[in-house]
Coordinates of C-alpha atoms in Angstrom, one line a residue:
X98 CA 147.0 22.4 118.5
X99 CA 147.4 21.7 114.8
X100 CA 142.7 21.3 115.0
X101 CA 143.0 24.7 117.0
X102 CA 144.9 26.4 113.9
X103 CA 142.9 24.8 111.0
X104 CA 139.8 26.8 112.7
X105 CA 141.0 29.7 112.7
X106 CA 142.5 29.8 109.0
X107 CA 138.8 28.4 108.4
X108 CA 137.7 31.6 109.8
X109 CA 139.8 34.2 108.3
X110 CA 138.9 32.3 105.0
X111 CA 135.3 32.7 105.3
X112 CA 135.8 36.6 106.8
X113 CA 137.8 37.4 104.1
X114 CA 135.0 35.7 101.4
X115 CA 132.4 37.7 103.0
X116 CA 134.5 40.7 102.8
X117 CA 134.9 40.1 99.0
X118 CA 131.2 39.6 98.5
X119 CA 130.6 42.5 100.2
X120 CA 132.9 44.8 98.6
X121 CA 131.4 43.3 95.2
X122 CA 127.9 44.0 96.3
X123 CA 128.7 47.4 97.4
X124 CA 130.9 48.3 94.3
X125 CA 127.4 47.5 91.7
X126 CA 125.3 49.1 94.0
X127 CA 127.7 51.9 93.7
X128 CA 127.9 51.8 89.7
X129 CA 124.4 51.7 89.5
X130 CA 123.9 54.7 91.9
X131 CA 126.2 56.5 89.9
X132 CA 124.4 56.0 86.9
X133 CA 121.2 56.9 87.9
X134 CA 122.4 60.5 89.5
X135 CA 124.6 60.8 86.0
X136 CA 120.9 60.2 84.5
X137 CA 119.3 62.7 86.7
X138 CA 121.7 64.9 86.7
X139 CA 121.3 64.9 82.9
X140 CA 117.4 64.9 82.4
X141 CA 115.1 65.4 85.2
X142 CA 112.1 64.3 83.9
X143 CA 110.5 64.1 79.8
X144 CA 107.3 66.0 80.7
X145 CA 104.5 65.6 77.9
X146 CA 102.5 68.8 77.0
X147 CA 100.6 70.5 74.1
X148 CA 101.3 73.4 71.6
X149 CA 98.0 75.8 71.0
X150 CA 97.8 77.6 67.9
X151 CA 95.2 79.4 65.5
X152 CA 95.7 78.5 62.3
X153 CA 94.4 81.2 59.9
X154 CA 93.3 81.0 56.0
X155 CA 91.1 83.6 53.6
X156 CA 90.5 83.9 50.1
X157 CA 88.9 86.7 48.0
X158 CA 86.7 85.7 45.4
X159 CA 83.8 87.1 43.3
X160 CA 80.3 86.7 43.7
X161 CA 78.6 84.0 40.8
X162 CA 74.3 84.6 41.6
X163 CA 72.8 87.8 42.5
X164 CA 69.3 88.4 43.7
X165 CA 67.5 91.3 43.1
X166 CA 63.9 92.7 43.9
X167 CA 61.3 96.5 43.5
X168 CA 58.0 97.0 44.8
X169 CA 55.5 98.8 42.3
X170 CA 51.9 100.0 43.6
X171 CA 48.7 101.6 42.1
X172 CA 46.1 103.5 44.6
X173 CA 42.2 103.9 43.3
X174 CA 38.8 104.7 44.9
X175 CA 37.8 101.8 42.5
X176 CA 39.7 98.2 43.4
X177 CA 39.1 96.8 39.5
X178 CA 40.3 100.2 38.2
X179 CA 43.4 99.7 40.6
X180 CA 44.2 95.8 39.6
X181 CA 44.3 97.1 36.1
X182 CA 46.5 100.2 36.8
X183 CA 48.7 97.3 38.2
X184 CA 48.2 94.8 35.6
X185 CA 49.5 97.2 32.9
X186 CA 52.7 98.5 35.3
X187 CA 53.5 94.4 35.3
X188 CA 53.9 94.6 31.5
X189 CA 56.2 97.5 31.6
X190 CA 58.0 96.0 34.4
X191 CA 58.8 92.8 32.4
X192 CA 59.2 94.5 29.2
X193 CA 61.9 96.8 30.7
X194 CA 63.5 93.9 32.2
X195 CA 63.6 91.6 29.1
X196 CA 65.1 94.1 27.2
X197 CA 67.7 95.1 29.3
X198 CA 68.8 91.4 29.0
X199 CA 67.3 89.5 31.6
X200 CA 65.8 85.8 30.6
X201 CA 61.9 86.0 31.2
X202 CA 62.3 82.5 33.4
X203 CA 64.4 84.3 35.7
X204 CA 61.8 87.1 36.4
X205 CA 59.7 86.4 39.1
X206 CA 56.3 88.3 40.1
X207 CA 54.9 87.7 43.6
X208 CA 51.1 87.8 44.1
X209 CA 49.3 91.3 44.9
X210 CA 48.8 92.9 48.1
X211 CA 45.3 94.7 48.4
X212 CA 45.6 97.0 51.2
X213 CA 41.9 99.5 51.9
X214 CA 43.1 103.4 53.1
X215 CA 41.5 105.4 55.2
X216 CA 42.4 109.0 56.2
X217 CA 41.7 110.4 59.6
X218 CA 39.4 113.6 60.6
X219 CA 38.4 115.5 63.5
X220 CA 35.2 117.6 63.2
X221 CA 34.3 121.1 65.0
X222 CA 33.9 119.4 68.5
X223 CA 37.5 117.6 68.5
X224 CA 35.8 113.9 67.6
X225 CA 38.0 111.8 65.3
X226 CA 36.5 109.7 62.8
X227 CA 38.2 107.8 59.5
X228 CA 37.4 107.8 55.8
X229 CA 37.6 105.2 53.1
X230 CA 40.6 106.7 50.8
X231 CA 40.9 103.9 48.3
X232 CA 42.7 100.7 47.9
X233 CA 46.2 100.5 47.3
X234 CA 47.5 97.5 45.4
X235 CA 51.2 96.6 45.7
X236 CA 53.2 93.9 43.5
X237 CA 56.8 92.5 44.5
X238 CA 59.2 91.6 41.2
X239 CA 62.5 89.9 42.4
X240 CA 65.2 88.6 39.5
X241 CA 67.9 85.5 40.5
X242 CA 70.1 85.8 38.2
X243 CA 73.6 84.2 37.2
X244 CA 74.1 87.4 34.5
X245 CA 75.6 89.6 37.4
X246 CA 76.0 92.6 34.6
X247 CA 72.6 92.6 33.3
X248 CA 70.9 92.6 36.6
X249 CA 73.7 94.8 38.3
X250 CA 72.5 97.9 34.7
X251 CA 68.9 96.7 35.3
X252 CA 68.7 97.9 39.0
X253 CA 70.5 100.7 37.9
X254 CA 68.0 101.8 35.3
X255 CA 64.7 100.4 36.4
X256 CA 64.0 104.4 37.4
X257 CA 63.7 105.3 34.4
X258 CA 60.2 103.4 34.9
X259 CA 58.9 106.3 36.8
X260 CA 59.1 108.4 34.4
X261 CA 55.9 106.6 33.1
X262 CA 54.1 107.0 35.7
X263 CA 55.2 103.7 37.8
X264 CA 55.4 104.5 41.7
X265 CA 58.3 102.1 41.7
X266 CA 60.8 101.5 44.8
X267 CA 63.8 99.2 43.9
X268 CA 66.6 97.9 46.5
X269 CA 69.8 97.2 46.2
X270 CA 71.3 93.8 44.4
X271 CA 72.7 91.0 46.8
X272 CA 75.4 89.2 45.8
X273 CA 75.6 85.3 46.8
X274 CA 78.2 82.2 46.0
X275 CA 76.8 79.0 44.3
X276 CA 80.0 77.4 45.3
X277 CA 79.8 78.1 48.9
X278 CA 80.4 74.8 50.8
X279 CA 83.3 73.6 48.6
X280 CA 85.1 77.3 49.7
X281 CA 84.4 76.4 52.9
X282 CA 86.1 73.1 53.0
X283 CA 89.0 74.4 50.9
X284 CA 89.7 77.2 54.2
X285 CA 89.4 74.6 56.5
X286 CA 92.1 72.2 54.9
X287 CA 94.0 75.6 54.8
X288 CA 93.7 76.8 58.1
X289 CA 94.6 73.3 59.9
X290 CA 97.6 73.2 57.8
X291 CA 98.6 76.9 58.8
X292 CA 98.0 75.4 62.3
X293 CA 100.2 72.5 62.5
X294 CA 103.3 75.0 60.1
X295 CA 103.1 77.3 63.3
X296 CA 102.8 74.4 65.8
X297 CA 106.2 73.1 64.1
X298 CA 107.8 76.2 64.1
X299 CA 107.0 76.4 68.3
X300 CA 108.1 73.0 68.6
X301 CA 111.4 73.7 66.7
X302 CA 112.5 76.6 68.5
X303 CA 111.7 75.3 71.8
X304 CA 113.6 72.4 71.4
X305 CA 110.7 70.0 71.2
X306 CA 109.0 67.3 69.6
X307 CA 106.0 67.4 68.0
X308 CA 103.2 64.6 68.2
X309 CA 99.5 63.9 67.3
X310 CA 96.7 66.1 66.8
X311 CA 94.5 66.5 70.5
X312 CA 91.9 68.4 70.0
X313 CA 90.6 71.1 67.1
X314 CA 88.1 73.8 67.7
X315 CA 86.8 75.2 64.2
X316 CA 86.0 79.0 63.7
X317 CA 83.0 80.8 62.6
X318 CA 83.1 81.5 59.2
X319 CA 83.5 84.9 58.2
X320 CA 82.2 86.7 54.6
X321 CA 82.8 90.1 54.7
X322 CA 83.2 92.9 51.5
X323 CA 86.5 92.7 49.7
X324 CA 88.7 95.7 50.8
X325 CA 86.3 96.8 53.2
X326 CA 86.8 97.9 56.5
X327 CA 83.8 95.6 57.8
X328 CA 83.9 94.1 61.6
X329 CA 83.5 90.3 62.0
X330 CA 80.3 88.7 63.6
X331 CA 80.5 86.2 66.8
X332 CA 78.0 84.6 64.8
X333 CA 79.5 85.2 61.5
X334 CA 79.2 88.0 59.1
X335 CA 77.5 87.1 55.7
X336 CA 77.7 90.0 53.3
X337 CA 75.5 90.0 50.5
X338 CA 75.9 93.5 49.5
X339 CA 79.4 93.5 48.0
X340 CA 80.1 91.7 44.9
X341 CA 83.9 90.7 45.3
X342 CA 84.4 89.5 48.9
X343 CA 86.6 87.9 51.1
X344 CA 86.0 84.4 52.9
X345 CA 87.9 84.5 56.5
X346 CA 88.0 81.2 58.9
X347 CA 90.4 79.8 61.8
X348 CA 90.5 76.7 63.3
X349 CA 92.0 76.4 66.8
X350 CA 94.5 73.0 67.3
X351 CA 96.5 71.7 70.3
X352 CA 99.4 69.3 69.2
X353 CA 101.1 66.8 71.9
X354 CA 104.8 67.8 72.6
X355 CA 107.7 66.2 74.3
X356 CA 109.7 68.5 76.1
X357 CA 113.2 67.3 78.3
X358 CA 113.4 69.4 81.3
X359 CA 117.5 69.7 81.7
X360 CA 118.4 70.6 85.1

């Protein structure tokens, strides 16, 4: 009787242990549940993304080297009669130049063209035929100069050349930049920090962090005339024919950000 009892006190024992072990069991499985719906409740999910801006820099500035260049000809039935025509147009040419200020080292004659005329003729029965009209000789001058003034009154006045007898056709100055490639590098630093200001600005109003640098696309470079209303190139614009100009580029940058979607 007494053996009979001892079991089944042994057996409530070991239910009721279970029981305990259980309940333990279930209660952290139910902490830990809780938790992670708390957690999901919270934040659904950190998703990782990227910011695209342009970033945008330009800077006027004046040209430092123009380049400028006329065409002068002579035309004679006798090629030694035209060559000396020339040669004597040359002188005047340089003289003009040297006086308005130009260095002689930066005056540059290229070598003659010899070109033989004909002129076209029909006779009484309709039958085309050419004559020998004489020879035309041409002669390019181009100046490079750093002395934008002189060169800029020296185009201006070279006309004044035809007045003595010179057949004389002059184009217009270009305008270039010595210091090209260091303005270049100087937008560029300037336009990827434009990029990553607006990048931060996104980042901060949405809520979000910012990370590294991804990826960077770099612009085409744009020289156009200072307050003009001149249309960029897709493969650039280059403007010689303004003096003061303005240097456009952009660089395109895409920035990791962190974003926590709440639900």
């Amino acid at each position: 009787m007494v053996y009979s009892l001892l079991r089944k006190h042994k057996k409530l024992v070991m239910k009721s242990s279970s029981a305990v072990i259980i309940s333990i069991i279930m209660g952290v499985v139910l902490l830990l549940g809780t938790w992670i719906l708390g957690t999901a409740y919270r934040y659904k999910f950190k998703s990782t993304q990227t910011i695209t801006v342009n970033g945008n820099a330009k800077k006027d500035f004046e040209s430092d080297l123009v380049k400028w260049s006329a065409t002068f000809s002579r035309k004679n039935y006798e090629l030694s009669a035209a060559s000396a025509q020339l040669a004597t147009d040359r002188d005047l040419v340089r003289d003009f130049l040297v006086q308005q200020g130009v260095k002689a080292d930066e005056i540059r004659f290229e070598a003659v063209n010899i070109a033989k005329d004909f002129e076209y003729h029909t006779d009484g029965k309709g039958n085309g035929y050419n004559t020998f009209s004489g020879y035309t000789l041409s002669q390019a001058v181009s100046v490079e100069s750093k002395d934008l003034n002189k060169v800029d009154n020296a185009s201006r006045e070279i006309s004044t050349l035809i007045s003595k007898g010179i057949e004389l056709s002059s184009s217009t100055p270009n305008y270039y930049y010595s210091k090209l490639e260091d303005l270049k590098l100087e937008l560029i630093s300037q336009a990827s920090k434009n990029a990553h200001q607006r990048a931060e600005n996104i980042a901060k109003e949405s809520n979000a962090g910012l990370g590294n640098l991804v990826k960077a696309d770099l612009g085409i470079f744009q020289i156009t005339g200072q307050n003009d209303n001149e249309e960029y190139s897709s493969g650039g614009a280059f403007n010689t024919a303004s003096r003061k100009k303005t240097a456009n580029i952009t660089v395109k940058a895409s920035f990791l950000s962190n974003l926590w979607k709440i639900i």
